[in-house]
PDB file of C-alpha atoms in Angstrom:
ATOM      1  CA  MET A   1      -6.760 -19.292  19.441  1.00 34.00           C
ATOM      2  CA  THR A   2      -5.272 -17.937  16.367  1.00 39.00           C
ATOM      3  CA  SER A   3      -6.535 -18.086  12.894  1.00 39.00           C
ATOM      4  CA  PRO A   4      -4.747 -16.884   9.480  1.00 40.00           C
ATOM      5  CA  THR A   5      -4.939 -13.363   8.639  1.00 47.00           C
ATOM      6  CA  THR A   6      -3.330 -11.041   6.171  1.00 57.00           C
ATOM      7  CA  ASP A   7      -2.254  -8.690   8.923  1.00 75.00           C
ATOM      8  CA  ARG A   8       1.007  -8.943  10.614  1.00 88.00           C
ATOM      9  CA  ALA A   9       1.242  -8.144  14.474  1.00 92.00           C
ATOM     10  CA  HIS A  10       4.221  -5.909  15.724  1.00 92.00           C
ATOM     11  CA  MET A  11       5.434  -4.731  19.041  1.00 92.00           C
ATOM     12  CA  THR A  12       7.570  -1.711  19.895  1.00 90.00           C
ATOM     13  CA  GLU A  13       8.343   0.306  23.120  1.00 88.00           C
ATOM     14  CA  ILE A  14       7.032   3.719  23.987  1.00 88.00           C
ATOM     15  CA  ASP A  15       7.542   6.116  26.914  1.00 87.00           C
ATOM     16  CA  PRO A  16       4.122   5.901  28.920  1.00 87.00           C
ATOM     17  CA  ALA A  17       4.065   9.834  28.765  1.00 89.00           C
ATOM     18  CA  ASP A  18       3.293   9.478  24.884  1.00 89.00           C
ATOM     19  CA  LEU A  19       0.232   7.205  25.478  1.00 89.00           C
ATOM     20  CA  PRO A  20      -2.405  10.021  25.932  1.00 92.00           C
ATOM     21  CA  THR A  21      -1.153  11.678  22.701  1.00 90.00           C
ATOM     22  CA  LEU A  22      -1.380   8.461  20.754  1.00 90.00           C
ATOM     23  CA  ILE A  23      -5.013   7.818  21.995  1.00 91.00           C
ATOM     24  CA  SER A  24      -6.076  11.244  21.343  1.00 91.00           C
ATOM     25  CA  GLY A  25      -4.639  11.016  18.000  1.00 89.00           C
ATOM     26  CA  HIS A  26      -2.783  14.165  18.425  1.00 88.00           C
ATOM     27  CA  ARG A  27       0.488  12.359  17.501  1.00 88.00           C
ATOM     28  CA  SER A  28       0.172   9.272  15.525  1.00 90.00           C
ATOM     29  CA  ALA A  29       3.490   8.286  14.117  1.00 91.00           C
ATOM     30  CA  LEU A  30       6.372   6.026  15.226  1.00 91.00           C
ATOM     31  CA  VAL A  31       9.798   6.841  13.731  1.00 90.00           C
ATOM     32  CA  ILE A  32      12.469   3.969  13.304  1.00 88.00           C
ATOM     33  CA  LEU A  33      15.814   5.097  12.361  1.00 88.00           C
ATOM     34  CA  THR A  34      18.221   2.477  11.211  1.00 87.00           C
ATOM     35  CA  ASP A  35      21.457   1.845   9.213  1.00 87.00           C
ATOM     36  CA  ARG A  36      19.791  -0.661   6.889  1.00 84.00           C
ATOM     37  CA  PRO A  37      16.153  -1.003   5.531  1.00 82.00           C
ATOM     38  CA  GLY A  38      13.502  -1.949   8.325  1.00 72.00           C
ATOM     39  CA  PRO A  39      11.736  -2.649  10.206  1.00 68.00           C
ATOM     40  CA  GLU A  40      12.474  -6.169   9.917  1.00 62.00           C
ATOM     41  CA  GLY A  41       9.625  -8.190   8.440  1.00 63.00           C
ATOM     42  CA  GLY A  42       7.928  -5.361   6.876  1.00 82.00           C
ATOM     43  CA  THR A  43       4.865  -3.319   7.924  1.00 88.00           C
ATOM     44  CA  SER A  44       1.838  -2.585   6.066  1.00 90.00           C
ATOM     45  CA  ALA A  45      -1.335  -0.770   6.366  1.00 93.00           C
ATOM     46  CA  GLY A  46      -3.706  -2.806   8.536  1.00 93.00           C
ATOM     47  CA  ASP A  47      -1.260  -4.334  10.668  1.00 94.00           C
ATOM     48  CA  LEU A  48      -1.621  -4.433  14.429  1.00 94.00           C
ATOM     49  CA  VAL A  49       1.021  -2.772  16.478  1.00 94.00           C
ATOM     50  CA  TYR A  50       1.210  -3.322  20.303  1.00 94.00           C
ATOM     51  CA  LEU A  51       2.898  -0.839  22.410  1.00 93.00           C
ATOM     52  CA  ARG A  52       4.760  -1.502  25.556  1.00 90.00           C
ATOM     53  CA  THR A  53       6.627   0.229  28.169  1.00 87.00           C
ATOM     54  CA  VAL A  54      10.443  -0.301  28.770  1.00 82.00           C
ATOM     55  CA  SER A  55       9.304  -2.339  31.822  1.00 81.00           C
ATOM     56  CA  GLY A  56       7.577  -4.722  29.463  1.00 83.00           C
ATOM     57  CA  GLN A  57       3.867  -3.633  30.262  1.00 87.00           C
ATOM     58  CA  ILE A  58       1.785  -3.699  27.000  1.00 91.00           C
ATOM     59  CA  VAL A  59      -0.332  -0.639  27.449  1.00 92.00           C
ATOM     60  CA  ALA A  60      -2.007  -0.169  23.898  1.00 94.00           C
ATOM     61  CA  ALA A  61      -2.586  -1.326  20.569  1.00 95.00           C
ATOM     62  CA  GLY A  62      -3.310   0.366  17.053  1.00 95.00           C
ATOM     63  CA  ARG A  63      -3.748  -0.158  13.582  1.00 95.00           C
ATOM     64  CA  VAL A  64      -1.088   0.824  10.894  1.00 95.00           C
ATOM     65  CA  ASP A  65      -2.811   3.498   8.593  1.00 95.00           C
ATOM     66  CA  ARG A  66       0.377   3.959   6.453  1.00 94.00           C
ATOM     67  CA  VAL A  67       4.008   3.408   6.206  1.00 93.00           C
ATOM     68  CA  ASP A  68       6.599   5.949   4.677  1.00 92.00           C
ATOM     69  CA  GLU A  69       9.941   4.653   4.083  1.00 91.00           C
ATOM     70  CA  PHE A  70      13.107   6.719   3.343  1.00 93.00           C
ATOM     71  CA  ALA A  71      16.525   5.370   2.025  1.00 93.00           C
ATOM     72  CA  ASP A  72      19.944   6.658   1.540  1.00 95.00           C
ATOM     73  CA  LEU A  73      19.398   9.573   3.834  1.00 94.00           C
ATOM     74  CA  THR A  74      21.921  12.296   4.746  1.00 94.00           C
ATOM     75  CA  SER A  75      22.160  14.184   7.890  1.00 91.00           C
ATOM     76  CA  HIS A  76      20.382  16.969   5.839  1.00 93.00           C
ATOM     77  CA  ASP A  77      17.558  14.570   4.963  1.00 94.00           C
ATOM     78  CA  LEU A  78      17.091  13.574   8.547  1.00 91.00           C
ATOM     79  CA  ARG A  79      16.759  17.308   9.469  1.00 90.00           C
ATOM     80  CA  LEU A  80      14.307  17.779   6.751  1.00 92.00           C
ATOM     81  CA  LEU A  81      12.248  14.637   7.909  1.00 91.00           C
ATOM     82  CA  ARG A  82      12.261  15.848  11.405  1.00 89.00           C
ATOM     83  CA  GLU A  83      10.843  19.201  10.248  1.00 90.00           C
ATOM     84  CA  THR A  84       8.038  17.716   8.392  1.00 89.00           C
ATOM     85  CA  HIS A  85       7.101  14.874  10.595  1.00 86.00           C
ATOM     86  CA  GLY A  86       8.285  15.921  14.054  1.00 82.00           C
ATOM     87  CA  ALA A  87       5.213  17.436  15.173  1.00 84.00           C
ATOM     88  CA  ARG A  88       3.207  14.220  14.625  1.00 87.00           C
ATOM     89  CA  THR A  89       5.918  11.813  16.035  1.00 86.00           C
ATOM     90  CA  ILE A  90       5.887  10.332  19.547  1.00 84.00           C
ATOM     91  CA  GLY A  91       8.802  10.824  21.887  1.00 69.00           C
ATOM     92  CA  THR A  92      11.116  13.632  22.409  1.00 61.00           C
ATOM     93  CA  GLY A  93      13.917  14.909  20.104  1.00 67.00           C
ATOM     94  CA  SER A  94      15.848  12.016  21.391  1.00 74.00           C
ATOM     95  CA  VAL A  95      14.164   9.794  18.708  1.00 78.00           C
ATOM     96  CA  TRP A  96      15.758  12.050  16.053  1.00 80.00           C
ATOM     97  CA  SER A  97      19.249  12.576  17.773  1.00 81.00           C
ATOM     98  CA  SER A  98      19.478   8.824  18.658  1.00 82.00           C
ATOM     99  CA  LYS A  99      20.838   7.818  15.157  1.00 84.00           C
ATOM    100  CA  PRO A 100      22.253  10.862  13.550  1.00 85.00           C
ATOM    101  CA  ASP A 101      24.120   8.684  11.129  1.00 88.00           C
ATOM    102  CA  ALA A 102      20.889   6.704  10.117  1.00 91.00           C
ATOM    103  CA  ARG A 103      20.719   5.991   6.450  1.00 93.00           C
ATOM    104  CA  PHE A 104      17.029   4.647   6.433  1.00 93.00           C
ATOM    105  CA  ALA A 105      13.932   5.956   8.248  1.00 90.00           C
ATOM    106  CA  THR A 106      10.631   4.291   8.607  1.00 90.00           C
ATOM    107  CA  VAL A 107       7.535   6.330   9.724  1.00 91.00           C
ATOM    108  CA  VAL A 108       4.512   4.049  10.967  1.00 93.00           C
ATOM    109  CA  TRP A 109       1.361   6.151  11.005  1.00 94.00           C
ATOM    110  CA  LEU A 110      -1.057   4.674  13.510  1.00 95.00           C
ATOM    111  CA  LYS A 111      -4.891   4.953  13.883  1.00 95.00           C
ATOM    112  CA  SER A 112      -7.338   3.554  16.317  1.00 94.00           C
ATOM    113  CA  VAL A 113      -4.882   3.385  19.226  1.00 95.00           C
ATOM    114  CA  ARG A 114      -6.589   2.193  22.374  1.00 94.00           C
ATOM    115  CA  PRO A 115      -5.440   0.987  25.813  1.00 94.00           C
ATOM    116  CA  VAL A 116      -4.866  -2.853  26.236  1.00 92.00           C
ATOM    117  CA  VAL A 117      -6.659  -3.846  29.266  1.00 89.00           C
ATOM    118  CA  ASN A 118      -6.047  -7.730  28.791  1.00 88.00           C
ATOM    119  CA  ALA A 119      -2.795  -8.672  27.107  1.00 86.00           C
ATOM    120  CA  SER A 120      -3.949 -12.431  26.598  1.00 87.00           C
ATOM    121  CA  GLY A 121      -4.442 -11.841  22.884  1.00 86.00           C
ATOM    122  CA  VAL A 122      -0.946 -10.771  22.268  1.00 89.00           C
ATOM    123  CA  PRO A 123       0.945 -13.345  20.132  1.00 89.00           C
ATOM    124  CA  ALA A 124       3.366 -15.303  22.078  1.00 86.00           C
ATOM    125  CA  GLY A 125       6.121 -14.543  19.588  1.00 86.00           C
ATOM    126  CA  LEU A 126       5.957 -10.769  20.978  1.00 88.00           C
ATOM    127  CA  LEU A 127       6.158 -11.549  24.521  1.00 85.00           C
ATOM    128  CA  ALA A 128       9.544 -13.005  24.521  1.00 80.00           C
ATOM    129  CA  PRO A 129      12.172 -10.618  25.860  1.00 77.00           C
ATOM    130  CA  THR A 130      14.331  -8.889  23.085  1.00 78.00           C
ATOM    131  CA  ARG A 131      16.802  -6.236  22.583  1.00 78.00           C
ATOM    132  CA  HIS A 132      15.174  -5.161  19.075  1.00 77.00           C
ATOM    133  CA  ALA A 133      13.156  -2.094  19.142  1.00 77.00           C
ATOM    134  CA  TRP A 134      10.721  -3.367  16.725  1.00 83.00           C
ATOM    135  CA  GLN A 135       9.368  -7.211  16.758  1.00 85.00           C
ATOM    136  CA  SER A 136       7.137  -8.804  14.185  1.00 87.00           C
ATOM    137  CA  VAL A 137       5.177 -12.025  13.942  1.00 86.00           C
ATOM    138  CA  ALA A 138       3.808 -13.786  10.813  1.00 76.00           C
ATOM    139  CA  PRO A 139       0.091 -13.520  10.186  1.00 64.00           C
ATOM    140  CA  ALA A 140      -0.526 -17.096  11.274  1.00 50.00           C
ATOM    141  CA  GLU A 141       0.687 -16.079  14.766  1.00 50.00           C
ATOM    142  CA  SER A 142      -1.552 -13.185  14.974  1.00 47.00           C
ATOM    143  CA  PRO A 143      -4.690 -13.366  17.348  1.00 50.00           C
ATOM    144  CA  SER A 144      -7.879 -14.078  15.702  1.00 42.00           C
ATOM    145  CA  SER A 145      -9.491 -11.065  17.404  1.00 39.00           C
ATOM    146  CA  ARG A 146      -8.822  -7.663  16.154  1.00 43.00           C
ATOM    147  CA  ALA A 147      -7.538  -5.615  19.194  1.00 45.00           C
ATOM    148  CA  ALA A 148      -7.860  -2.182  17.650  1.00 44.00           C
TER     149      ALA A 148
END
């Protein structure tokens, strides 16, 4: 059952090795580097983010604490961003080197990340296979129970 909510739901992929640091709160930021503003559909504090492995298994969910957006970046700006945010972001240095020409960066800070034991409450719109690193569904499609 779904019910209207002001919070959007999102899905992104993580390396399962990053899960313990997210749950402990030691690392809490997801970095999205793109050549255009993003992530598509917008992300706001309070939104729910599901985390899945590359194989498609949903392993955790957390709430967005805040979102920092950066535009018109240069390679120097990206280096500075990595220096200031790198210690709190998940992933290896490959996150930062994957898009050396990125002009936009979004840092999504998570809180209350918890394992997902039963994925039945995940909105259907997030379960379809996609090539996008970040998926979003409208509030009306979000589950009525707050998973995190």
